[in-house]
Coordinates of C-alpha atoms in Angstrom, one line a residue:
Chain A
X1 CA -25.6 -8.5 45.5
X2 CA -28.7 -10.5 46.8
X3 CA -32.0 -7.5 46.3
X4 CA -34.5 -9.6 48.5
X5 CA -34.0 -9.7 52.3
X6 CA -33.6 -12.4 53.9
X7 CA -36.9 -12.9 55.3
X8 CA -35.9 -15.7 57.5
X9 CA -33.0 -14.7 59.2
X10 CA -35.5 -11.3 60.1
X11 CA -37.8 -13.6 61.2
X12 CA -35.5 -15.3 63.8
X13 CA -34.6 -11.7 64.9
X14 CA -38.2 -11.9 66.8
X15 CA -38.1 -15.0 69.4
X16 CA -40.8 -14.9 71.8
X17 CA -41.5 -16.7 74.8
X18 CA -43.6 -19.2 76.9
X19 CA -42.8 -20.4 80.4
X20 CA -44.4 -23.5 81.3
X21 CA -43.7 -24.1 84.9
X22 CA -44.1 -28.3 84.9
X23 CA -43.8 -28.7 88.8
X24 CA -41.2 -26.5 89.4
X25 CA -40.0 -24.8 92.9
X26 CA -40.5 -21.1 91.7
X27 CA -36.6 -21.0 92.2
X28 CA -35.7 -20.9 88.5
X29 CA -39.7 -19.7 87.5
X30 CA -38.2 -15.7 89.2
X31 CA -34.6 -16.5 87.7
X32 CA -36.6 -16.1 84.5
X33 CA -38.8 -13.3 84.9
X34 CA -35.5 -11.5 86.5
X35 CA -33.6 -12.1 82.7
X36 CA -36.3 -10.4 80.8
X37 CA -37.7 -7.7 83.6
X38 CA -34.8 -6.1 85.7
X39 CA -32.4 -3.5 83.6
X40 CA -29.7 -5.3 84.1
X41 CA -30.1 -8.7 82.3
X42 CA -32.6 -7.3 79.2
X43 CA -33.0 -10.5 77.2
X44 CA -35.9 -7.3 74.7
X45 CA -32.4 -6.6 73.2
X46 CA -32.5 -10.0 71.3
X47 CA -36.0 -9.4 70.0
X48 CA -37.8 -11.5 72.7
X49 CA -41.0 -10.8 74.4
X50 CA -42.9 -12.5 76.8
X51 CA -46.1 -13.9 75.4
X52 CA -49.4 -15.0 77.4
X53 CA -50.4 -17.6 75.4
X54 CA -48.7 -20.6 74.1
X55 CA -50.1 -19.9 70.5
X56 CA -48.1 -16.6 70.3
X57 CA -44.6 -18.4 71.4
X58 CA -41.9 -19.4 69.3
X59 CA -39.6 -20.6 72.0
X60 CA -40.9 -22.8 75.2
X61 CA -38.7 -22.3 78.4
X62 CA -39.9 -25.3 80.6
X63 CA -38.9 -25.6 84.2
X64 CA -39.1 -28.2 87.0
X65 CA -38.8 -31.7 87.5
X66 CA -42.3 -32.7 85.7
X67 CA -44.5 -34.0 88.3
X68 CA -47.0 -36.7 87.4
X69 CA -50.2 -34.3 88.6
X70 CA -48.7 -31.4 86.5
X71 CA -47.9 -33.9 83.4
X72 CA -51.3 -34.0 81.0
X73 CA -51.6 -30.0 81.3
X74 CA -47.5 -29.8 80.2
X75 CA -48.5 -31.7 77.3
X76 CA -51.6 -30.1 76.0
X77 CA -50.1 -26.8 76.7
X78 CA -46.8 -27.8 74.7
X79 CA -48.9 -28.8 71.8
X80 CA -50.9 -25.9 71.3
X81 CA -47.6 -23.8 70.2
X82 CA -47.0 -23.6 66.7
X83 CA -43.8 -24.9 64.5
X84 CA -41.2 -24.5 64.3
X85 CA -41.1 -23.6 67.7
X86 CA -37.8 -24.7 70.2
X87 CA -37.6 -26.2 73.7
X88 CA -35.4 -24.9 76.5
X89 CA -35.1 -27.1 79.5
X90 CA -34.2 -24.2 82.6
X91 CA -32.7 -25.7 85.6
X92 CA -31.3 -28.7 87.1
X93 CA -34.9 -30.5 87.7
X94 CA -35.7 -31.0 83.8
X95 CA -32.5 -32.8 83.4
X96 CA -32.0 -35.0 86.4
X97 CA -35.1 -34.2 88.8
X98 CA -33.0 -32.3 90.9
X99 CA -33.4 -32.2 94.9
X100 CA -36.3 -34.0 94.0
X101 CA -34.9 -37.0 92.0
X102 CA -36.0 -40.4 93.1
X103 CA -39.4 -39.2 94.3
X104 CA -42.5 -41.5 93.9
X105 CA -44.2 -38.3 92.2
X106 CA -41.8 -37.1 89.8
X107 CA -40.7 -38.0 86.0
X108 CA -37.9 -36.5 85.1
X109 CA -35.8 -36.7 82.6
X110 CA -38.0 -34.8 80.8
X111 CA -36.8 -35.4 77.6
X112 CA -38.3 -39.3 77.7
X113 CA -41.0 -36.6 76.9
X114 CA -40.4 -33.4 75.3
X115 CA -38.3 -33.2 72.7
X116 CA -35.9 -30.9 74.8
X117 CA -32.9 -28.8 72.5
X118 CA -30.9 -27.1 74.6
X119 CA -30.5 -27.8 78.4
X120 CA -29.6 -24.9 80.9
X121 CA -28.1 -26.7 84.0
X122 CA -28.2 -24.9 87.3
X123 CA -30.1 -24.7 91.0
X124 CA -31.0 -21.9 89.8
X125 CA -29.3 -21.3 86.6
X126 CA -27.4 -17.6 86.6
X127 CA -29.7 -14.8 84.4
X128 CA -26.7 -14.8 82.3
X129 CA -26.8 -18.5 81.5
X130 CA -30.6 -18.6 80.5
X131 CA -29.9 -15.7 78.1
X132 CA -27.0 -17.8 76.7
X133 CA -29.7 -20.6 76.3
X134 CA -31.9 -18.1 74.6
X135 CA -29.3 -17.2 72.3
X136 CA -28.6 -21.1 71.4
X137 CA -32.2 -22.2 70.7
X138 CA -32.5 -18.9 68.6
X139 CA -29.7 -20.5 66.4
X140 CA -31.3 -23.8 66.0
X141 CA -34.8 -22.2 65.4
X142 CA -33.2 -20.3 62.9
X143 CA -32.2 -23.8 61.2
X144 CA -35.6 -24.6 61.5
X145 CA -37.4 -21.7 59.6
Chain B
X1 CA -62.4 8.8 37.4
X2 CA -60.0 11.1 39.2
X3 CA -61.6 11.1 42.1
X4 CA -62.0 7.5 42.6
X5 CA -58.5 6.9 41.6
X6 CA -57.5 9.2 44.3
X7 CA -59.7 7.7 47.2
X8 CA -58.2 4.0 45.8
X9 CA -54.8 5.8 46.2
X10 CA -55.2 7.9 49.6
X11 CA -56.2 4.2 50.7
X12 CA -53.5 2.3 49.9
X13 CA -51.0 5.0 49.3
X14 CA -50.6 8.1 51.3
X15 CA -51.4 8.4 53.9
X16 CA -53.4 5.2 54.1
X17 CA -52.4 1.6 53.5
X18 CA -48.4 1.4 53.0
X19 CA -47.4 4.8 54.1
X20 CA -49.6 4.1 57.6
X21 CA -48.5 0.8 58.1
X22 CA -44.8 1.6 58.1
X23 CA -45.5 4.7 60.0
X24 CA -47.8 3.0 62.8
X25 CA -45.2 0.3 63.0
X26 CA -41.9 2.9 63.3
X27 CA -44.2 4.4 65.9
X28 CA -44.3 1.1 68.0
X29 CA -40.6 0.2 67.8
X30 CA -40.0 3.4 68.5
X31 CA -42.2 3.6 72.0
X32 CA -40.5 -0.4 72.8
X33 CA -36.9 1.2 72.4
X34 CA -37.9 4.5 74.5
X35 CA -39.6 2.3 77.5
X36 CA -36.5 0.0 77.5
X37 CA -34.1 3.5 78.0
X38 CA -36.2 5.2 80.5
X39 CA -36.3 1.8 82.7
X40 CA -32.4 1.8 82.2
X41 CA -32.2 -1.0 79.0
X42 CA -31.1 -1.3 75.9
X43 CA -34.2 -2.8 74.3
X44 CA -35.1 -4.0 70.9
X45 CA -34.2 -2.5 67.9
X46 CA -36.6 0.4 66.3
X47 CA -37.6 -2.0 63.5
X48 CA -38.8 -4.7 65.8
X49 CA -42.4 -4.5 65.1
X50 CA -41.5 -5.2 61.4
X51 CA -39.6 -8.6 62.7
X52 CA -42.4 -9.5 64.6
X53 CA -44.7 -9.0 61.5
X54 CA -42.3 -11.3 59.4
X55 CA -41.7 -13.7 61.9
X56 CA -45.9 -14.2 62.4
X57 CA -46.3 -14.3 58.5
X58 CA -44.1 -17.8 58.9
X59 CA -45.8 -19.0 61.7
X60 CA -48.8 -21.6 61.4
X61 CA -52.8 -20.2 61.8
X62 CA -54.3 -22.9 63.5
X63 CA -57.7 -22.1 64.2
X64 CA -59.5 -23.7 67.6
X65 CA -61.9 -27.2 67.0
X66 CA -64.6 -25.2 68.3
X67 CA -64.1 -22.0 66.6
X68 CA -66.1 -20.8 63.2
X69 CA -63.6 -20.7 60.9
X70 CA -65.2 -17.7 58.2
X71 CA -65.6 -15.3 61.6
X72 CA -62.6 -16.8 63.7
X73 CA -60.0 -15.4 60.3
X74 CA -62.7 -12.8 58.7
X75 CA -62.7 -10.8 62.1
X76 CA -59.1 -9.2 61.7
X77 CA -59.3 -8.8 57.8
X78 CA -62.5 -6.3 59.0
X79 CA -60.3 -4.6 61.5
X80 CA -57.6 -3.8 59.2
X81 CA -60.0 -2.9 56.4
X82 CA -61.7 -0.4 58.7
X83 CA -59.0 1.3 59.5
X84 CA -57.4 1.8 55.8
X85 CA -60.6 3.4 55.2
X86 CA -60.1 5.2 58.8
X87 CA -56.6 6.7 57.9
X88 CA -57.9 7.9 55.0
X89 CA -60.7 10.0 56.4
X90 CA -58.2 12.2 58.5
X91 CA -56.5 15.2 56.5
X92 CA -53.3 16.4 57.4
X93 CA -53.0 19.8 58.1
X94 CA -51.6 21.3 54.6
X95 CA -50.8 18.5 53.0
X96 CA -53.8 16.3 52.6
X97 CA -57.1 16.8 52.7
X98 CA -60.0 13.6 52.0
X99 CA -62.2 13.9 49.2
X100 CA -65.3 14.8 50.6
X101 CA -67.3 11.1 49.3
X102 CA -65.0 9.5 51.1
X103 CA -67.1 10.2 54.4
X104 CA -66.8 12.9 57.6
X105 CA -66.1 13.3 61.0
X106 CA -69.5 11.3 61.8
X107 CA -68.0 8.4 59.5
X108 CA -65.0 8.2 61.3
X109 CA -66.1 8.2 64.6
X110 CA -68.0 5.4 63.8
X111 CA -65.3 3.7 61.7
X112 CA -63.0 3.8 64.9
X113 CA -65.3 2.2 67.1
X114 CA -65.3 -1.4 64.5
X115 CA -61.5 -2.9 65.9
X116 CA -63.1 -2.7 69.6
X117 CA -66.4 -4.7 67.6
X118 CA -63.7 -7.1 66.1
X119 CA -61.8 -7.6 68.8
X120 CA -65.1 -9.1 70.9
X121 CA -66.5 -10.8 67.9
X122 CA -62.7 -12.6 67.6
X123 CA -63.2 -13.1 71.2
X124 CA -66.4 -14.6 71.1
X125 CA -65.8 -16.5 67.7
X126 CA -62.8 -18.0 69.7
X127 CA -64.7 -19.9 72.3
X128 CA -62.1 -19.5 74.3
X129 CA -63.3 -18.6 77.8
X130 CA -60.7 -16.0 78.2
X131 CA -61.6 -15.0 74.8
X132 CA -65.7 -14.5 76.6
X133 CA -63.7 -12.7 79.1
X134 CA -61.6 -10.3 77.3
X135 CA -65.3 -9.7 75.2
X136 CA -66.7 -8.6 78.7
X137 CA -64.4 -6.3 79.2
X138 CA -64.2 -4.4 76.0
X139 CA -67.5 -4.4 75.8
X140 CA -67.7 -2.4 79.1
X141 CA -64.9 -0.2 78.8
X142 CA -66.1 0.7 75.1
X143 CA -69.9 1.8 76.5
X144 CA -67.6 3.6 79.1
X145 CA -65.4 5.7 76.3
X146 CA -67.6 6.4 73.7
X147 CA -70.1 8.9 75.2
X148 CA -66.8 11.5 76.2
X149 CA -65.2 11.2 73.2
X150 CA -68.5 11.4 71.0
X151 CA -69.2 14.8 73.7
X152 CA -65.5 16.3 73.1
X153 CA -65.4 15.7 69.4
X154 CA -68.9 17.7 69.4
X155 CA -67.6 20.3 71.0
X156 CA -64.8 21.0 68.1
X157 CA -67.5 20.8 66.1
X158 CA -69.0 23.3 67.5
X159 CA -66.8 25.6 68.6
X160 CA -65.9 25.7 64.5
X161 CA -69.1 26.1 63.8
X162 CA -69.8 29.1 65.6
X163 CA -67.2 30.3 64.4
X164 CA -67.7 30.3 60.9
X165 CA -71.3 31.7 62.1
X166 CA -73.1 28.4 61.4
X167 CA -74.3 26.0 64.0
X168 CA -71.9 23.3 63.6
X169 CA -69.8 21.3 61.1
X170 CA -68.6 17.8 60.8
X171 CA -66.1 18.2 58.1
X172 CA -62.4 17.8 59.6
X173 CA -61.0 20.0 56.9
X174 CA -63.5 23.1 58.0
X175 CA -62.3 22.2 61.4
X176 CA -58.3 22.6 60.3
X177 CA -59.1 25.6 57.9
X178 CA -60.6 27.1 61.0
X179 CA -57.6 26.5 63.1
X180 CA -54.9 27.5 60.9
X181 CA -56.6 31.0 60.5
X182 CA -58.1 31.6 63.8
X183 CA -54.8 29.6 65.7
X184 CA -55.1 26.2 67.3
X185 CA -57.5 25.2 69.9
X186 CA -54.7 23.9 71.9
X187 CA -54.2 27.2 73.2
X188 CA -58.0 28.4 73.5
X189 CA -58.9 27.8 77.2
X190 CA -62.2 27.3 76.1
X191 CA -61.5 24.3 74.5
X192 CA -59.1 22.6 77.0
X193 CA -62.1 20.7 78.8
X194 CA -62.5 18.7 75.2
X195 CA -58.8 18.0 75.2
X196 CA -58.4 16.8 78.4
X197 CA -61.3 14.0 77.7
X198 CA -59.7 12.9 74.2
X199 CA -56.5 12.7 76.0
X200 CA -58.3 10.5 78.4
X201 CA -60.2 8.6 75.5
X202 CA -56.9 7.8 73.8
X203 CA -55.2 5.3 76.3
X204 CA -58.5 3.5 76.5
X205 CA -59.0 3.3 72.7
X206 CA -55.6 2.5 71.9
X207 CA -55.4 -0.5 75.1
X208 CA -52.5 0.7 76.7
X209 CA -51.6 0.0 80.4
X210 CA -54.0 1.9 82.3
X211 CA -56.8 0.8 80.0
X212 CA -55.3 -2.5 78.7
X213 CA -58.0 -4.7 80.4
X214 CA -59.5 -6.5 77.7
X215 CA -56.1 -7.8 76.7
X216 CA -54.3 -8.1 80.0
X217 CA -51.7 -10.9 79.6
X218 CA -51.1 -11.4 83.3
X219 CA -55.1 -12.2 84.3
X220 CA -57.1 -13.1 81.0
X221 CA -53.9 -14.2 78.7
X222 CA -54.6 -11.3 76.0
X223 CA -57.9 -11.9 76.2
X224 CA -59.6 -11.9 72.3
X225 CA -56.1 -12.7 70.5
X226 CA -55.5 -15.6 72.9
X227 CA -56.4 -18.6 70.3
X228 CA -54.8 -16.2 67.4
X229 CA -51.5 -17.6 65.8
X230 CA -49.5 -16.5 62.6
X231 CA -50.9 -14.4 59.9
X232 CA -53.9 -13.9 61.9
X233 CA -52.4 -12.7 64.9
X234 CA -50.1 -10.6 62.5
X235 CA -53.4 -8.7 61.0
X236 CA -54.3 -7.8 64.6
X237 CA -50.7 -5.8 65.0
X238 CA -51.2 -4.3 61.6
X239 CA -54.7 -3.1 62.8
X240 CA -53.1 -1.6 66.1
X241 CA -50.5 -0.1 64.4
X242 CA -53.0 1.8 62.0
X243 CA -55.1 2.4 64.9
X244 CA -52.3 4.4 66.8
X245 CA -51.7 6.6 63.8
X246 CA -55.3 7.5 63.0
X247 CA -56.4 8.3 67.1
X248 CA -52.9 10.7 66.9
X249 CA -53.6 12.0 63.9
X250 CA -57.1 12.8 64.8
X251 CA -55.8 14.8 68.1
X252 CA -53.7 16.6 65.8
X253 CA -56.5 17.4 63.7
X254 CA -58.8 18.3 66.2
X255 CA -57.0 20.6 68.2
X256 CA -53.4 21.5 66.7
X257 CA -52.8 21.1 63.2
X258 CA -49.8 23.2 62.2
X259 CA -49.7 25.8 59.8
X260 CA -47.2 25.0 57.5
X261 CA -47.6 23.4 54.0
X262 CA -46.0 21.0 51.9
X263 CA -42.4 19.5 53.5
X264 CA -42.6 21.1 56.4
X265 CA -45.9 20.4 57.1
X266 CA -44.9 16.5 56.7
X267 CA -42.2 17.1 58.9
X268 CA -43.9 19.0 61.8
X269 CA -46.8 16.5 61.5
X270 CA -44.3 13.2 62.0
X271 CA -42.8 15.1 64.7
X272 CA -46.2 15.5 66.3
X273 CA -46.9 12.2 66.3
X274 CA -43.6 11.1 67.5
X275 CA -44.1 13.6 70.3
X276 CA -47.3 12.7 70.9
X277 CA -46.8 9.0 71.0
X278 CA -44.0 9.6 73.5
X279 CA -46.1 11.5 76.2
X280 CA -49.7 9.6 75.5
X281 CA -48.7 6.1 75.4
X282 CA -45.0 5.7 77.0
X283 CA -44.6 7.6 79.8
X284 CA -48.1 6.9 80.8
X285 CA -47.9 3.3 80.2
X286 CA -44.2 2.8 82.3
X287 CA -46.2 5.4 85.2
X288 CA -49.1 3.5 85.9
X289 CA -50.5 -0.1 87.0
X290 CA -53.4 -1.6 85.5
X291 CA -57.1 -1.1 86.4
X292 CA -60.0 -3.3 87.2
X293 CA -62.3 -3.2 85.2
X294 CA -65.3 -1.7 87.6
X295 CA -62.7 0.8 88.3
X296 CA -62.0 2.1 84.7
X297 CA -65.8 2.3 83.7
X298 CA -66.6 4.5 87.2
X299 CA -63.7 6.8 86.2
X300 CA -64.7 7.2 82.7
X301 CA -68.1 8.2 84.1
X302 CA -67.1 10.8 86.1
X303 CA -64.4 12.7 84.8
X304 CA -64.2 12.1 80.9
X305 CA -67.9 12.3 80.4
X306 CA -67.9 15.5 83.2
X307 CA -65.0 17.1 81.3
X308 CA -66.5 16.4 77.7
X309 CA -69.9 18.0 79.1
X310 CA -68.5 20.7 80.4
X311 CA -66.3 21.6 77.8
X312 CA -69.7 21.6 75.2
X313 CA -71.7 24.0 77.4
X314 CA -68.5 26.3 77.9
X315 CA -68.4 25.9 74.1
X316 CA -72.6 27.1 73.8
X317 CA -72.0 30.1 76.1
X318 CA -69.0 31.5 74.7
X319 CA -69.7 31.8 71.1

């Protein structure tokens, strides 16, 4: 019988958050706060927490078609979170653009950009869906460690 | 020897250091899974805040261009010092009592004030302008706390010094020998002015949500721990954690320490704080919004400092 915990796989059992909204609509921005605020959907159970500042957050939840004013801020914000750290694209915008694909102002995919692990499709994706997506990138952060 | 050995030990022992830690950290899991069932959750396990303290030990400290680096990682290694030595300094009713080098009442008053100094030196040592902001704050609400607390805690001093027919002792164990022989002050009107301001004191001191301005994550982004990553940021929780248990277990001290000895004296004292944890930090923190800051300081002007007053004049004519 192994004595020492497994400090690592208590680690993971702590994922905390950081929402950066690149551009988009608010649509998926509530869908999230809705997953870790209302009773119903209570993503606390898995350990997570909301944080306020990108240095506290292990996993990123980005939403929103990336638009070329919003850009430069994604990307400084992105890079002040510490490794290992995982990316969660929410929403349909991050993968395709969205309603808003084609635009003059927008740059999505956004994985020419971040390097996105686990995309959560939907216009607005279902609370149960982003808690799925949670779950996933908790996996492959644990892989990480 | 012996009684060094014994301070090193009531440091980093019981019921300092380890013992503290894992109590102050059981505390907080505990008041996470108790918010999560009264809103109708499930919420995180009890031993969450010991995840969270492993997870940040793995995490990267990256410290700000700007910053200076000896204050910017020296400031939380002072916060958690001060509050070993903080732990230490209050007896438990029957079961502990501080050696009497180790400092008094006057000792740990000022001991308690040094995480609100850390936290705006972090602040400031951060360069972060939420960090300048968040230094602000603390600043204001801590001129706004310390004159009621500093009144209320003079009036137990009093009240037990009276009674012994002195003038007035600082000595925490006088003040608990008094108790347990002439019955707790929790139930002597006389001395409910003083525990209404230290119950008002101890949301401000401890930052929760009525009182959590410095470090409000929805307007200044936490404020001081904003630039704070990984082992640092993990020295802050252990510093709140102690915190919680000595501000409890100097209420319990102050004005109800039991009067039972030995196991049941443990027992009844975890029980306490438990209790006390429950109705001073989560039910008030799920009732309430936060304040503004001009709107905490005018409140802890008028009613703490009114109360505190009062309850050290009652104190003078009674006795």
């Amino acid at each position: 019988m192994n004595m020492i915990p497994d400090f690592k796989s208590i680690a993971t059992k702590s994922p905390w958050i950081y929402r950066i909204n690149a551009g988009s609509c608010n649509g998926c921005d509530v869908e999230m706060a809705t997953t870790a605020l209302i009773p119903r959907y209570d993503i606390e159970r898995l350990g997570c927490q909301y944080c306020g500042s990108p240095r506290h957050a292990d996993i990123v939840l980005i939403s929103g078609p990336l638009t070329t004013k919003v850009m430069d801020a994604a990307m400084v914000v992105f890079n002040e979170i510490p490794d290992p750290k995982v990316t969660v694209a929410v929403g349909v915008c991050p993968i395709s653009g969205g309603i808003f694909r084609e635009s003059y102002s927008v740059k999505a995919p956004i994985d020419q950009y971040f390097p996105v692990d686990v995309n959560v499709p939907g216009c607005p994706p279902r609370p149960q869906a982003i808690i799925e997506g949670v779950a996933k990138a908790i996996e492959i952060w644990r892989e990480r460690m | 020897m012996s009684t060094q050995l014994g301070i090193l030990l009531a440091v980093f022992l019981f019921p300092g250091g380890l013992f503290a830690l894992v109590l102050g950290l059981s505390l907080k899991g505990l008041d996470r899974r108790v918010a999560a069932r009264l809103q109708g959750r499930i919420g995180p396990p009890l031993a969450q805040p010991f995840f969270d303290l492993v997870k940040l030990s793995f995490k990267r400290t990256m410290v700000p261009a700007t910053a200076s680096q000896p204050v910017f990682l020296g400031a939380p290694l002072a916060g958690v010092v001060s509050m070993l030595v903080a732990v230490a300094l209050v007896p438990v009713s029957g079961l502990y009592s501080p050696d009497p080098m180790l400092g008094n009442l006057i000792v740990l008053l000022y001991l308690l004030m040094v995480p609100a100094i850390v936290l705006m030196i972090a602040g400031s040592a951060s360069t972060s302008p939420y960090g300048a902001l968040g230094f602000s704050r603390e600043m204001t609400l801590m001129l706004a706390y310390e004159a009621p607390i500093v009144l209320a805690v003079l009036a137990v001093a009093l009240r037990t010094g009276m009674g012994q027919g002195g003038v007035i002792t600082f000595s925490l164990v006088d003040i608990i020998a008094y108790q347990r022989s002439h019955g707790m002050f929790l139930l002597d009107p006389v001395m409910w002015p003083a525990l209404a301001a230290f119950a008002l004191f101890f949301p401000a001191n401890l930052g929760i949500i009525p009182f959590d301005i410095p470090e409000a994550e929805t307007e200044v982004l936490e404020g001081p721990l904003l630039e704070y990553s990984g082992p640092a940021l993990g020295l802050f929780k252990v510093m709140s954690a102690l915190k919680a248990v000595v501000v409890l277990s100097l209420g319990i001290a102050l004005f109800m320490p039991l009067p039972f000895d030995g196991i049941w004296g443990l027992i009844g004292w975890l029980v306490q704080l438990a209790v006390l944890m429950e109705i001073g930090v989560t039910i008030v923190r799920l009732s309430m919004g936060r304040m503004r800051i001009d709107q905490a300081f005018s409140f802890f002007v008028k009613w703490p400092l009114l109360l505190a007053v009062a309850s050290v004049v009652t104190v003078t004519v009674v006795a």
